[in-house]
Amino acid sequence: METDGQQSGSSGVSKAQTRKPMYRKVWFWLVVLLVAYTLAGFFLLPWWLQRFVPEQLEQRMGWQAQVDEVRTNPFSMSVDIRTLTADDADGEKVVGFDRLFVDLGFWKLFTGVVGMQAIALEEPFIRLDLLDDYSVNFARDWSEANPAVTEPEPEQAEDDTSTPPKLYFQQITINGGELLFRDFSKEEPAEFRISPLDLTLNDLATWQRDDAQSNYYLLAALGSQTIEWEGDLSINPMYSKGFLRIADVDHATLKHFLKPYLPYELRGGNVSVSTNYELSVAEQLYLRTSDGLLELEELALALDKDQEEAALTNGRLSVDQIRFSLTGRSADIGMITVDALDLALARSAEGEIDLLVPLQQDAEDETDTDASETGDGGFLWSIAGIELNNSRVQWRDRQPDTPADITVEDLSLTLGGVSHELEEPVRYRLQGTLAKGGSLGLEGQATIQPFTLEAGVTGSGVQLATFEPYILEAANLNVRSGQLAVDGNLDLDGQEDPLTGTFSGTAEVSGLNLTLPDSNDPLLAWKTLRLAPLEYNVHPARLEIGTITLSQPAVNVVRGGDGLHNIERIIQMSGAPAESKAEASEEEEGGEPDFIFRIEQLLLEEGDVSYTDRTLDPAFTTRFDELNGTVTGISNIVPQQGKVSLRGRVDGISDLSFEGTLGTLGTDDVSQLSLDMKNASLPNLSPYFGRYLGYGVDSGKLNVDMNYEIAGSRIDATNMIVMDRLELGQPVASEAAVSAPVKLGLALLRDRKGVIEIDVPISGNLDDPDFSVGKVVMRAFVNILAKAAASPFSVLGSVAELAGLSGEELSQVNFLAGQVSLAEGEQAKLDALADALTERPALLLNIRGVVAPEEDGLALLKQRLEEQGGGSLSEEAWGQARQEYLAGDRSLPPEALGNLASARGVWLRQQMLEEYGVAPKQLFLLDPVRNATADDQGRVAVEFALDAR
């Protein structure tokens, strides 16, 4: 029997023999596994990651990387990497961060989801280079570290029903990030440092969830430039809805990215854009934006880098309520507001506008695509309105010979709603002020297609000098002053070709003062010129004016030393050849002119016309003032009968009237005009008398009665010139003076009252550049004087109306041989001559006694022989005495013939004094002529000579 001790010992051995080793127990291995997991998780994995990450970056990217510290927590399933830096092959830092923390959601794994509770990246750094071949540095480094190996593409199963893994990110955060973007693809490299870069993304899943969406918030800054992006996001299906704002993007950033597409030099400006959006990518791409806002401030654009000043600047541009729908193919814009726009436009001598040249270079290659060809219908768009305020436009035009500089300030524009429905009318209002003075305004409505325009046009105080360069293109005029005012309605219609339209209203030009460019002498001026009502039709061209009121016009006509009048220099020489003008004339012949005009009446108030002729020395000046009257019915369309009635003064002394009727202008209708001038001062014409007659004018008055008949370019006129008490002054040396006794001519034309009447008919062609009414009248007057002086008795004959007597007959009287007795019929000559002398007190009659030695000697010898014989002589005795006298064997007393000659002169003088009452101061005896001959009837002629004081 065993003892208790024995039993006890055997029991212990048995238990010892049956106990399992510890390593065979589950808990042991669990502990070991836990310890190993803990050691690997806390020590081995950090050690491995600290080496693996740099090795992989070097192997895969060729980067030299370093990780300062890696911490992992196998129980919280988290990884914490501190201070990673990586440099590329050039030794430049390419990526890095201060801390990366990843917390894996362990329990999500049991639902088949790889979940991340949190991913936090602190102060990451990324350097992204856009290379000159438009690749990026990451792709370059990858391709260099991983040479491409051609491998057969794996066959894909026809029915691939695999789905992407389910990933879930409870929160992703990036704090204090920095992105360095360097662009080497442009001519001028640039770099942009975006910092800070912050991102928060919550509750993001890669599978479709009907009950939840992720939300995100991104904030990035490039200096003062920021990007703010927030909203909701779903990856499957792809859907996002939120708000995006890009603010204060400066011109340097814009310039870099827009330079290839913007043909201008961007020098200033910053842009802000914000919008709400909704994006969905499913069977069809869906994109819609709303409440969009675009703001552009302090924009500055120059044509190129060499331009000193910007061509376009603005204070602020704002576009609100921007809406866009991709599926609806529509875009709607609210108000476009532009403030303080400053636009400078310049046109070159070749006619190119500088700001448009870059845009026109490729215009010929562009084609428009018809919306109907797309098969999707047209694009719908609308703009609620446009407002432009406090703006300025500068226009510099170098195409005219004289450059033009026009600036419009305080420019404002209000434009109503406009849309793709181009046929709908658009209301507008445009107002501006010219820098040099004046304001302009347009208000009305217009349609774009087809083009129509309705405009109320207003303008006041517009300085015409502003547009002087364009005036100089048509007329050689300088505008010293002048203001334009206009008020009316303009209607244009482009529905059919050609464009039609009308302007109706009033216009007024006040304070006008025009001169020639190279002269300071006044040329044309007036106080006011008013046209009311005024109507102009575009096509066919027609102008109709009710009343033109011209107040206080002043015209200064000057003939220069070269013989050219200043008004002839106004019209620029036309480049059109004469053949073209002739063709145009033939086209108009037989039909209506291309341009029709009709003026009901012209009212002239207090007009003033001055004329100066500087070809004379001294210069001739005259003035027509206090011109008042009317001209009615002015037109170039038949039938038309106008009237002219003007009154005025000449040189402040004489009265002037201009009356008549007007035919249709530009046709062969007859116009009959008459000009009557009374009591003009002849001394004012002294320069002309000095040039053409060789004498000045000391005194006298002038009356003129002119009657003109004008048919087309043909003129026929009568000019009755009456000079009262014309007295010549001092002689004037002139090469153009007529070589004739001018005083005698005037004395012959002057009657006993001191009046000279001359009727000068003229005719000619007004189109002849050499034809001038003034020249013709003056030439005719000089010719009359020369003729009178050359043939004075012929003038007397016509003036005295001596019937049956010629001028030659009046210049002498015939005496009977040997007697102081007139032959038969000669007394009538004395009657006529005496009347002429009485009518012309300035005439002087020179009487020269005459004797014919043979005829008068024989007559005196016969008388002496008969007296001595106490009776008549026989024919035989007279025949013998006659032969002896002719042979020189018989003579008369030496004084006999001389006494007869003197007696005849004295007798004629006595006859004029006693029988006809001729003033003694008009009669002069000259030294007798003693060697005259008798006519075939034996009469001896005593010749008279006329002279003047």
PDB file of N, CA, C and O in Angstrom, residues 866-903:
ATOM      1  N   GLU A 866      -9.727 193.660-160.444  1.00  0.00           N
ATOM      2  CA  GLU A 866     -11.067 194.175-160.690  1.00  0.00           C
ATOM      3  C   GLU A 866     -11.272 195.496-159.968  1.00  0.00           C
ATOM      4  O   GLU A 866     -11.943 196.417-160.483  1.00  0.00           O
ATOM      5  N   GLU A 867     -10.737 195.610-158.752  1.00  0.00           N
ATOM      6  CA  GLU A 867     -10.872 196.874-158.023  1.00  0.00           C
ATOM      7  C   GLU A 867     -10.100 197.977-158.728  1.00  0.00           C
ATOM      8  O   GLU A 867     -10.538 199.133-158.802  1.00  0.00           O
ATOM      9  N   GLN A 868      -8.944 197.658-159.276  1.00  0.00           N
ATOM     10  CA  GLN A 868      -8.129 198.661-159.947  1.00  0.00           C
ATOM     11  C   GLN A 868      -8.767 199.080-161.287  1.00  0.00           C
ATOM     12  O   GLN A 868      -8.680 200.229-161.712  1.00  0.00           O
ATOM     13  N   GLY A 869      -9.403 198.147-161.984  1.00  0.00           N
ATOM     14  CA  GLY A 869     -10.007 198.460-163.280  1.00  0.00           C
ATOM     15  C   GLY A 869     -11.403 199.018-163.154  1.00  0.00           C
ATOM     16  O   GLY A 869     -12.025 199.385-164.162  1.00  0.00           O
ATOM     17  N   GLY A 870     -11.896 199.082-161.961  1.00  0.00           N
ATOM     18  CA  GLY A 870     -13.222 199.628-161.756  1.00  0.00           C
ATOM     19  C   GLY A 870     -14.324 198.747-162.300  1.00  0.00           C
ATOM     20  O   GLY A 870     -15.440 199.220-162.522  1.00  0.00           O
ATOM     21  N   GLY A 871     -14.041 197.511-162.501  1.00  0.00           N
ATOM     22  CA  GLY A 871     -15.089 196.619-163.007  1.00  0.00           C
ATOM     23  C   GLY A 871     -14.530 195.238-163.243  1.00  0.00           C
ATOM     24  O   GLY A 871     -13.430 194.896-162.813  1.00  0.00           O
ATOM     25  N   SER A 872     -15.262 194.516-164.042  1.00  0.00           N
ATOM     26  CA  SER A 872     -14.852 193.148-164.301  1.00  0.00           C
ATOM     27  C   SER A 872     -13.758 193.078-165.349  1.00  0.00           C
ATOM     28  O   SER A 872     -13.649 193.963-166.198  1.00  0.00           O
ATOM     29  N   LEU A 873     -12.976 192.012-165.311  1.00  0.00           N
ATOM     30  CA  LEU A 873     -11.894 191.776-166.254  1.00  0.00           C
ATOM     31  C   LEU A 873     -12.394 190.910-167.404  1.00  0.00           C
ATOM     32  O   LEU A 873     -13.248 190.041-167.219  1.00  0.00           O
ATOM     33  N   SER A 874     -11.779 191.185-168.540  1.00  0.00           N
ATOM     34  CA  SER A 874     -12.092 190.313-169.661  1.00  0.00           C
ATOM     35  C   SER A 874     -11.370 188.978-169.450  1.00  0.00           C
ATOM     36  O   SER A 874     -10.378 188.886-168.714  1.00  0.00           O
ATOM     37  N   GLU A 875     -11.885 187.998-170.097  1.00  0.00           N
ATOM     38  CA  GLU A 875     -11.277 186.677-169.945  1.00  0.00           C
ATOM     39  C   GLU A 875      -9.851 186.679-170.475  1.00  0.00           C
ATOM     40  O   GLU A 875      -8.960 186.018-169.933  1.00  0.00           O
ATOM     41  N   GLU A 876      -9.626 187.462-171.475  1.00  0.00           N
ATOM     42  CA  GLU A 876      -8.280 187.525-172.058  1.00  0.00           C
ATOM     43  C   GLU A 876      -7.311 188.174-171.074  1.00  0.00           C
ATOM     44  O   GLU A 876      -6.198 187.671-170.855  1.00  0.00           O
ATOM     45  N   ALA A 877      -7.757 189.267-170.431  1.00  0.00           N
ATOM     46  CA  ALA A 877      -6.875 189.961-169.480  1.00  0.00           C
ATOM     47  C   ALA A 877      -6.606 189.087-168.260  1.00  0.00           C
ATOM     48  O   ALA A 877      -5.488 189.031-167.739  1.00  0.00           O
ATOM     49  N   TRP A 878      -7.701 188.414-167.804  1.00  0.00           N
ATOM     50  CA  TRP A 878      -7.499 187.549-166.599  1.00  0.00           C
ATOM     51  C   TRP A 878      -6.621 186.360-166.924  1.00  0.00           C
ATOM     52  O   TRP A 878      -5.766 185.963-166.138  1.00  0.00           O
ATOM     53  N   GLY A 879      -6.748 185.853-168.114  1.00  0.00           N
ATOM     54  CA  GLY A 879      -5.927 184.712-168.480  1.00  0.00           C
ATOM     55  C   GLY A 879      -4.451 185.087-168.513  1.00  0.00           C
ATOM     56  O   GLY A 879      -3.579 184.323-168.091  1.00  0.00           O
ATOM     57  N   GLN A 880      -4.163 186.285-169.049  1.00  0.00           N
ATOM     58  CA  GLN A 880      -2.769 186.711-169.119  1.00  0.00           C
ATOM     59  C   GLN A 880      -2.217 186.975-167.717  1.00  0.00           C
ATOM     60  O   GLN A 880      -1.091 186.580-167.380  1.00  0.00           O
ATOM     61  N   ALA A 881      -3.046 187.651-166.863  1.00  0.00           N
ATOM     62  CA  ALA A 881      -2.589 187.933-165.478  1.00  0.00           C
ATOM     63  C   ALA A 881      -2.386 186.630-164.686  1.00  0.00           C
ATOM     64  O   ALA A 881      -1.446 186.509-163.881  1.00  0.00           O
ATOM     65  N   ARG A 882      -3.249 185.675-164.927  1.00  0.00           N
ATOM     66  CA  ARG A 882      -3.144 184.397-164.189  1.00  0.00           C
ATOM     67  C   ARG A 882      -1.840 183.696-164.537  1.00  0.00           C
ATOM     68  O   ARG A 882      -1.137 183.178-163.665  1.00  0.00           O
ATOM     69  N   GLN A 883      -1.497 183.719-165.852  1.00  0.00           N
ATOM     70  CA  GLN A 883      -0.270 183.069-166.269  1.00  0.00           C
ATOM     71  C   GLN A 883       0.955 183.775-165.702  1.00  0.00           C
ATOM     72  O   GLN A 883       1.930 183.130-165.269  1.00  0.00           O
ATOM     73  N   GLU A 884       0.869 185.060-165.676  1.00  0.00           N
ATOM     74  CA  GLU A 884       2.013 185.823-165.142  1.00  0.00           C
ATOM     75  C   GLU A 884       2.170 185.527-163.643  1.00  0.00           C
ATOM     76  O   GLU A 884       3.295 185.424-163.118  1.00  0.00           O
ATOM     77  N   TYR A 885       1.050 185.386-162.912  1.00  0.00           N
ATOM     78  CA  TYR A 885       1.132 185.114-161.440  1.00  0.00           C
ATOM     79  C   TYR A 885       1.724 183.735-161.202  1.00  0.00           C
ATOM     80  O   TYR A 885       2.599 183.547-160.332  1.00  0.00           O
ATOM     81  N   LEU A 886       1.265 182.817-161.987  1.00  0.00           N
ATOM     82  CA  LEU A 886       1.766 181.462-161.787  1.00  0.00           C
ATOM     83  C   LEU A 886       3.225 181.351-162.207  1.00  0.00           C
ATOM     84  O   LEU A 886       3.984 180.530-161.642  1.00  0.00           O
ATOM     85  N   ALA A 887       3.623 182.194-163.181  1.00  0.00           N
ATOM     86  CA  ALA A 887       5.019 182.145-163.626  1.00  0.00           C
ATOM     87  C   ALA A 887       5.931 182.965-162.731  1.00  0.00           C
ATOM     88  O   ALA A 887       7.157 182.957-162.879  1.00  0.00           O
ATOM     89  N   GLY A 888       5.321 183.713-161.792  1.00  0.00           N
ATOM     90  CA  GLY A 888       6.111 184.505-160.874  1.00  0.00           C
ATOM     91  C   GLY A 888       6.414 185.908-161.371  1.00  0.00           C
ATOM     92  O   GLY A 888       7.170 186.623-160.706  1.00  0.00           O
ATOM     93  N   ASP A 889       5.782 186.278-162.480  1.00  0.00           N
ATOM     94  CA  ASP A 889       6.039 187.606-163.005  1.00  0.00           C
ATOM     95  C   ASP A 889       5.118 188.642-162.392  1.00  0.00           C
ATOM     96  O   ASP A 889       5.305 189.846-162.592  1.00  0.00           O
ATOM     97  N   ARG A 890       4.108 188.184-161.688  1.00  0.00           N
ATOM     98  CA  ARG A 890       3.175 189.105-161.021  1.00  0.00           C
ATOM     99  C   ARG A 890       3.006 188.596-159.592  1.00  0.00           C
ATOM    100  O   ARG A 890       2.893 187.381-159.367  1.00  0.00           O
ATOM    101  N   SER A 891       2.928 189.483-158.633  1.00  0.00           N
ATOM    102  CA  SER A 891       2.830 189.070-157.224  1.00  0.00           C
ATOM    103  C   SER A 891       1.853 189.959-156.476  1.00  0.00           C
ATOM    104  O   SER A 891       1.448 191.009-156.945  1.00  0.00           O
ATOM    105  N   LEU A 892       1.567 189.456-155.237  1.00  0.00           N
ATOM    106  CA  LEU A 892       0.708 190.188-154.311  1.00  0.00           C
ATOM    107  C   LEU A 892       1.591 190.785-153.229  1.00  0.00           C
ATOM    108  O   LEU A 892       2.742 190.362-153.025  1.00  0.00           O
ATOM    109  N   PRO A 893       1.041 191.697-152.470  1.00  0.00           N
ATOM    110  CA  PRO A 893       1.800 192.200-151.337  1.00  0.00           C
ATOM    111  C   PRO A 893       2.174 191.038-150.410  1.00  0.00           C
ATOM    112  O   PRO A 893       1.393 190.089-150.218  1.00  0.00           O
ATOM    113  N   PRO A 894       3.312 191.074-149.789  1.00  0.00           N
ATOM    114  CA  PRO A 894       3.771 189.948-148.953  1.00  0.00           C
ATOM    115  C   PRO A 894       2.793 189.584-147.845  1.00  0.00           C
ATOM    116  O   PRO A 894       2.700 188.418-147.446  1.00  0.00           O
ATOM    117  N   GLU A 895       2.074 190.525-147.284  1.00  0.00           N
ATOM    118  CA  GLU A 895       1.183 190.254-146.137  1.00  0.00           C
ATOM    119  C   GLU A 895      -0.188 189.780-146.568  1.00  0.00           C
ATOM    120  O   GLU A 895      -1.022 189.430-145.735  1.00  0.00           O
ATOM    121  N   ALA A 896      -0.459 189.801-147.883  1.00  0.00           N
ATOM    122  CA  ALA A 896      -1.828 189.548-148.340  1.00  0.00           C
ATOM    123  C   ALA A 896      -2.298 188.152-147.948  1.00  0.00           C
ATOM    124  O   ALA A 896      -3.371 187.973-147.377  1.00  0.00           O
ATOM    125  N   LEU A 897      -1.500 187.133-148.277  1.00  0.00           N
ATOM    126  CA  LEU A 897      -1.929 185.754-147.955  1.00  0.00           C
ATOM    127  C   LEU A 897      -1.975 185.521-146.445  1.00  0.00           C
ATOM    128  O   LEU A 897      -2.881 184.873-145.919  1.00  0.00           O
ATOM    129  N   GLY A 898      -0.969 186.039-145.712  1.00  0.00           N
ATOM    130  CA  GLY A 898      -0.971 185.878-144.260  1.00  0.00           C
ATOM    131  C   GLY A 898      -2.162 186.540-143.622  1.00  0.00           C
ATOM    132  O   GLY A 898      -2.757 186.004-142.676  1.00  0.00           O
ATOM    133  N   ASN A 899      -2.514 187.705-144.106  1.00  0.00           N
ATOM    134  CA  ASN A 899      -3.677 188.387-143.542  1.00  0.00           C
ATOM    135  C   ASN A 899      -4.954 187.587-143.779  1.00  0.00           C
ATOM    136  O   ASN A 899      -5.839 187.543-142.932  1.00  0.00           O
ATOM    137  N   LEU A 900      -5.043 186.950-144.967  1.00  0.00           N
ATOM    138  CA  LEU A 900      -6.243 186.155-145.269  1.00  0.00           C
ATOM    139  C   LEU A 900      -6.338 184.955-144.324  1.00  0.00           C
ATOM    140  O   LEU A 900      -7.408 184.649-143.802  1.00  0.00           O
ATOM    141  N   ALA A 901      -5.207 184.289-144.105  1.00  0.00           N
ATOM    142  CA  ALA A 901      -5.220 183.132-143.207  1.00  0.00           C
ATOM    143  C   ALA A 901      -5.642 183.551-141.808  1.00  0.00           C
ATOM    144  O   ALA A 901      -6.468 182.910-141.159  1.00  0.00           O
ATOM    145  N   SER A 902      -5.041 184.648-141.290  1.00  0.00           N
ATOM    146  CA  SER A 902      -5.391 185.112-139.944  1.00  0.00           C
ATOM    147  C   SER A 902      -6.839 185.552-139.888  1.00  0.00           C
ATOM    148  O   SER A 902      -7.545 185.317-138.893  1.00  0.00           O
ATOM    149  N   ALA A 903      -7.311 186.194-140.929  1.00  0.00           N
ATOM    150  CA  ALA A 903      -8.682 186.698-140.941  1.00  0.00           C
ATOM    151  C   ALA A 903      -9.685 185.560-140.864  1.00  0.00           C
ATOM    152  O   ALA A 903     -10.725 185.666-140.216  1.00  0.00           O
TER     153      ALA A 903
END
